[in-house]
Amino acid sequence: MTPMVVIYHSGFGHTEQVALCVVNGANRVAGVQAQAMSVVDVDWEVLAAAEAIVFGAPVYMGSVSATFKQFMDDSSRTWFAQGWQDKVAAGFVNSGALSGDKQVALQQLQTFAGQHGMLWVNFALQPSGTGPTDLNRLGSYSGLMTQADNEAPEHTPPQGDRDTAEAFGQHIAERTVRWQRGAK
Ligand SMILES: Cc1cc2nc3c(=O)[nH]c(=O)nc-3n(C[C@H](O)[C@H](O)[C@H](O)COP(=O)(O)O)c2cc1C
């Protein structure tokens, strides 16, 4: 069994939609049991048991949201003991603008994983184009990027971003299984 947690914050539901797609994609992989967890209701024991933790945040003012940052700061207790060392890590960010300074927030997540001694997995998916049904339309490789318009989360991010998020979840899960198998 390969437990995986997608931990996220979502103030208005858009990043949550992405998180659920990442979970769905991960659960396509045999032996993987992925679950979504909100940072407003953290289960530290479940995180400790995970082989992989995927971090997801909306971009607020060019950074991960303050609520996600609070989770990062709260994880310092785990950091003291390096409790997440050698777990697989990956990240995604969702914003309103096409750029929206997402790269800054993604690098915050990558640095955060580094502080925990985790193994950051990048995202190898060639963009199929730049339209709303395309895969990796935002052309991100260091993690997943999605963009949501100012509409209800049922309608945005667009289908291409949701499909990309599923592919991302599957990609991380496959590499987690490979890493776990190699460690035995
Ligand atoms: C306080 C605040 C700050 C924001 N700052 C940015 C920003 O810097 N760049 C951007 O593109 N979008 C920004 N947005 C828009 C959000 O990133 C966007 O609406 C996103 O889909 C929200 O995700 P959520 O519904 O999961 O909270 C901001 C939204 C809020 C509420």
Short mmCIF file of C-alpha atoms and ligand atoms in Angstrom, two decimals:
data_model
loop_
_atom_site.label_atom_id
_atom_site.label_comp_id
_atom_site.label_asym_id
_atom_site.label_seq_id
_atom_site.Cartn_x
_atom_site.Cartn_y
_atom_site.Cartn_z
CA MET A 1 0.00 0.00 0.00
CA THR A 2 1.24 3.47 -0.86
CA PRO A 3 -0.55 6.17 1.16
CA MET A 4 -0.47 9.64 -0.31
CA VAL A 5 -1.90 12.91 0.96
CA VAL A 6 -2.81 15.99 -1.05
CA ILE A 7 -2.87 18.80 1.48
CA TYR A 8 -4.29 22.09 0.30
CA HIS A 9 -5.90 25.37 1.18
CA SER A 10 -8.77 26.82 -0.78
CA GLY A 11 -10.50 30.02 0.27
CA PHE A 12 -13.20 29.91 -2.43
CA GLY A 13 -13.16 26.31 -3.68
CA HIS A 14 -11.05 26.55 -6.84
CA THR A 15 -7.85 25.04 -5.49
CA GLU A 16 -9.96 22.37 -3.83
CA GLN A 17 -11.22 21.30 -7.24
CA VAL A 18 -7.63 20.93 -8.38
CA ALA A 19 -6.72 18.97 -5.24
CA LEU A 20 -9.56 16.52 -5.87
CA CYS A 21 -8.37 15.97 -9.45
CA VAL A 22 -4.82 15.31 -8.22
CA VAL A 23 -6.23 12.72 -5.81
CA ASN A 24 -8.26 11.06 -8.59
CA GLY A 25 -5.22 10.83 -10.82
CA ALA A 26 -3.07 9.38 -8.05
CA ASN A 27 -5.69 6.75 -7.24
CA ARG A 28 -5.47 5.44 -10.82
CA VAL A 29 -2.14 3.89 -9.84
CA ALA A 30 -2.35 0.36 -8.45
CA GLY A 31 -1.63 0.18 -4.73
CA VAL A 32 -1.88 3.92 -4.14
CA GLN A 33 -4.37 5.25 -1.64
CA ALA A 34 -4.52 9.01 -2.03
CA GLN A 35 -6.67 11.34 0.00
CA ALA A 36 -7.30 15.06 0.10
CA MET A 37 -6.76 16.95 3.36
CA SER A 38 -7.53 20.59 4.05
CA VAL A 39 -5.00 22.65 6.00
CA VAL A 40 -7.84 23.84 8.18
CA ASP A 41 -8.22 20.28 9.48
CA VAL A 42 -4.75 18.75 9.54
CA ASP A 43 -4.23 15.16 10.67
CA TRP A 44 -0.51 15.05 11.48
CA GLU A 45 -0.53 11.27 12.02
CA VAL A 46 -1.93 10.65 8.55
CA LEU A 47 0.73 12.93 7.12
CA ALA A 48 3.43 11.07 9.05
CA ALA A 49 2.27 7.77 7.55
CA ALA A 50 2.18 9.04 3.97
CA GLU A 51 4.80 8.00 1.41
CA ALA A 52 4.12 11.18 -0.55
CA ILE A 53 2.71 14.57 0.36
CA VAL A 54 1.51 16.93 -2.36
CA PHE A 55 1.16 20.57 -1.31
CA GLY A 56 -1.42 22.81 -2.98
CA ALA A 57 -2.15 26.49 -2.44
CA PRO A 58 -3.94 29.39 -4.06
CA VAL A 59 -1.82 32.42 -4.90
CA TYR A 60 -2.77 35.34 -2.70
CA MET A 61 -0.75 38.53 -3.16
CA GLY A 62 2.03 36.73 -5.03
CA SER A 63 2.52 34.09 -2.34
CA VAL A 64 0.91 30.97 -1.01
CA SER A 65 -2.16 32.00 0.99
CA ALA A 66 -1.60 32.96 4.62
CA THR A 67 -3.68 29.99 5.72
CA PHE A 68 -1.38 27.62 3.84
CA LYS A 69 1.64 29.44 5.27
CA GLN A 70 0.26 28.85 8.76
CA PHE A 71 0.30 25.12 8.02
CA MET A 72 3.90 25.45 6.82
CA ASP A 73 4.87 27.18 10.07
CA ASP A 74 2.96 24.64 12.16
CA SER A 75 4.95 21.85 10.47
CA SER A 76 8.10 23.12 12.21
CA ARG A 77 7.38 20.63 14.99
CA THR A 78 7.80 17.85 12.43
CA TRP A 79 10.80 19.66 10.93
CA PHE A 80 12.67 19.55 14.27
CA ALA A 81 12.67 15.76 14.07
CA GLN A 82 12.96 15.72 10.25
CA GLY A 83 9.88 13.51 10.33
CA TRP A 84 9.15 13.88 6.61
CA GLN A 85 12.69 13.24 5.44
CA ASP A 86 12.84 11.15 2.24
CA LYS A 87 9.11 11.31 1.62
CA VAL A 88 8.17 12.23 -1.93
CA ALA A 89 6.92 15.81 -2.31
CA ALA A 90 5.30 17.77 -5.10
CA GLY A 91 3.28 20.95 -5.38
CA PHE A 92 0.62 22.86 -7.21
CA VAL A 93 -0.59 26.43 -7.25
CA ASN A 94 -3.76 28.01 -8.58
CA SER A 95 -4.30 31.69 -9.33
CA GLY A 96 -6.69 34.09 -11.02
CA ALA A 97 -4.30 35.61 -13.55
CA LEU A 98 -2.55 33.60 -16.26
CA SER A 99 0.77 34.34 -14.60
CA GLY A 100 -0.37 35.73 -11.27
CA ASP A 101 3.18 35.18 -9.95
CA LYS A 102 2.46 31.48 -9.55
CA GLN A 103 6.13 30.59 -9.93
CA VAL A 104 6.95 32.44 -6.71
CA ALA A 105 4.38 30.43 -4.78
CA LEU A 106 5.51 27.16 -6.37
CA GLN A 107 9.08 27.90 -5.35
CA GLN A 108 7.88 28.52 -1.80
CA LEU A 109 6.44 25.01 -1.79
CA GLN A 110 9.62 23.54 -3.28
CA THR A 111 11.78 25.29 -0.67
CA PHE A 112 9.42 24.13 2.06
CA ALA A 113 9.82 20.52 0.90
CA GLY A 114 13.58 21.05 0.88
CA GLN A 115 13.54 22.22 4.48
CA HIS A 116 11.82 18.98 5.36
CA GLY A 117 14.42 16.92 3.48
CA MET A 118 11.78 15.65 1.08
CA LEU A 119 12.31 14.53 -2.51
CA TRP A 120 10.72 17.00 -4.90
CA VAL A 121 9.22 15.43 -8.01
CA ASN A 122 8.87 17.65 -11.06
CA PHE A 123 6.20 17.36 -13.74
CA ALA A 124 7.15 16.05 -17.15
CA LEU A 125 4.15 16.77 -19.35
CA GLN A 126 4.62 18.56 -22.65
CA PRO A 127 1.96 21.24 -23.21
CA SER A 128 -0.53 20.26 -25.92
CA GLY A 129 -1.37 23.95 -26.51
CA THR A 130 -2.48 27.03 -24.61
CA GLY A 131 -6.26 26.72 -24.75
CA PRO A 132 -8.70 25.81 -21.95
CA THR A 133 -8.92 22.17 -22.99
CA ASP A 134 -5.18 21.71 -23.42
CA LEU A 135 -2.90 19.78 -21.13
CA ASN A 136 -0.32 21.80 -19.18
CA ARG A 137 -1.43 24.94 -21.05
CA LEU A 138 0.55 27.06 -18.58
CA GLY A 139 3.74 25.15 -19.38
CA SER A 140 4.90 24.41 -15.85
CA TYR A 141 7.53 21.77 -15.12
CA SER A 142 8.55 22.31 -11.50
CA GLY A 143 5.01 21.55 -10.37
CA LEU A 144 1.40 21.92 -11.44
CA MET A 145 -0.06 25.31 -12.30
CA THR A 146 -3.76 25.98 -12.83
CA GLN A 147 -5.76 29.15 -13.39
CA ALA A 148 -9.32 29.91 -12.38
CA ASP A 149 -11.53 32.74 -13.59
CA ASN A 150 -13.69 34.70 -11.17
CA GLU A 151 -16.58 32.26 -11.50
CA ALA A 152 -17.95 29.37 -9.45
CA PRO A 153 -15.51 26.50 -8.86
CA GLU A 154 -17.87 24.12 -10.68
CA HIS A 155 -16.92 25.92 -13.92
CA THR A 156 -13.32 26.98 -13.44
CA PRO A 157 -10.41 26.02 -13.60
CA PRO A 158 -11.17 24.74 -17.11
CA GLN A 159 -11.31 21.10 -18.13
CA GLY A 160 -7.78 21.10 -19.49
CA ASP A 161 -6.41 22.15 -16.11
CA ARG A 162 -8.47 19.45 -14.40
CA ASP A 163 -7.17 16.82 -16.81
CA THR A 164 -3.66 18.15 -16.25
CA ALA A 165 -4.17 17.86 -12.48
CA GLU A 166 -5.21 14.22 -12.88
CA ALA A 167 -2.14 13.52 -15.00
CA PHE A 168 -0.02 15.26 -12.37
CA GLY A 169 -1.48 13.12 -9.57
CA GLN A 170 -0.82 9.97 -11.57
CA HIS A 171 2.72 11.10 -12.37
CA ILE A 172 3.58 11.73 -8.71
CA ALA A 173 1.94 8.48 -7.59
CA GLU A 174 3.86 6.40 -10.16
CA ARG A 175 7.14 7.86 -9.00
CA THR A 176 6.23 7.36 -5.36
CA VAL A 177 5.58 3.67 -5.99
CA ARG A 178 8.89 3.39 -7.82
CA TRP A 179 10.74 5.12 -4.97
CA GLN A 180 9.01 2.99 -2.31
CA ARG A 181 9.79 -0.22 -4.21
CA GLY A 182 13.44 0.77 -4.59
CA ALA A 183 13.77 1.48 -0.88
CA LYS A 184 12.80 -2.06 0.08
C1 LIG B 1 -6.43 37.94 -1.05
C2 LIG B 1 -6.30 37.46 -2.47
C3 LIG B 1 -5.14 37.71 -3.16
C4 LIG B 1 -4.98 37.25 -4.47
N1 LIG B 1 -3.80 37.45 -5.11
C5 LIG B 1 -3.62 36.96 -6.35
C6 LIG B 1 -2.37 37.09 -7.01
O1 LIG B 1 -1.38 37.57 -6.47
N2 LIG B 1 -2.27 36.62 -8.28
C7 LIG B 1 -3.35 36.07 -8.93
O2 LIG B 1 -3.23 35.71 -10.09
N3 LIG B 1 -4.53 35.88 -8.30
C8 LIG B 1 -4.68 36.31 -7.03
N4 LIG B 1 -5.87 36.11 -6.38
C9 LIG B 1 -6.93 35.32 -7.05
C10 LIG B 1 -6.90 33.87 -6.59
O3 LIG B 1 -5.61 33.29 -6.74
C11 LIG B 1 -7.90 33.05 -7.39
O4 LIG B 1 -9.18 33.59 -7.23
C12 LIG B 1 -7.91 31.59 -7.01
O5 LIG B 1 -8.68 30.85 -7.93
C13 LIG B 1 -8.45 31.38 -5.61
O6 LIG B 1 -8.39 30.03 -5.27
P1 LIG B 1 -9.32 29.45 -4.10
O7 LIG B 1 -10.75 29.55 -4.59
O8 LIG B 1 -8.88 28.05 -3.95
O9 LIG B 1 -9.07 30.29 -2.89
C14 LIG B 1 -6.04 36.56 -5.09
C15 LIG B 1 -7.22 36.32 -4.38
C16 LIG B 1 -7.36 36.75 -3.09
C17 LIG B 1 -8.63 36.45 -2.32
#
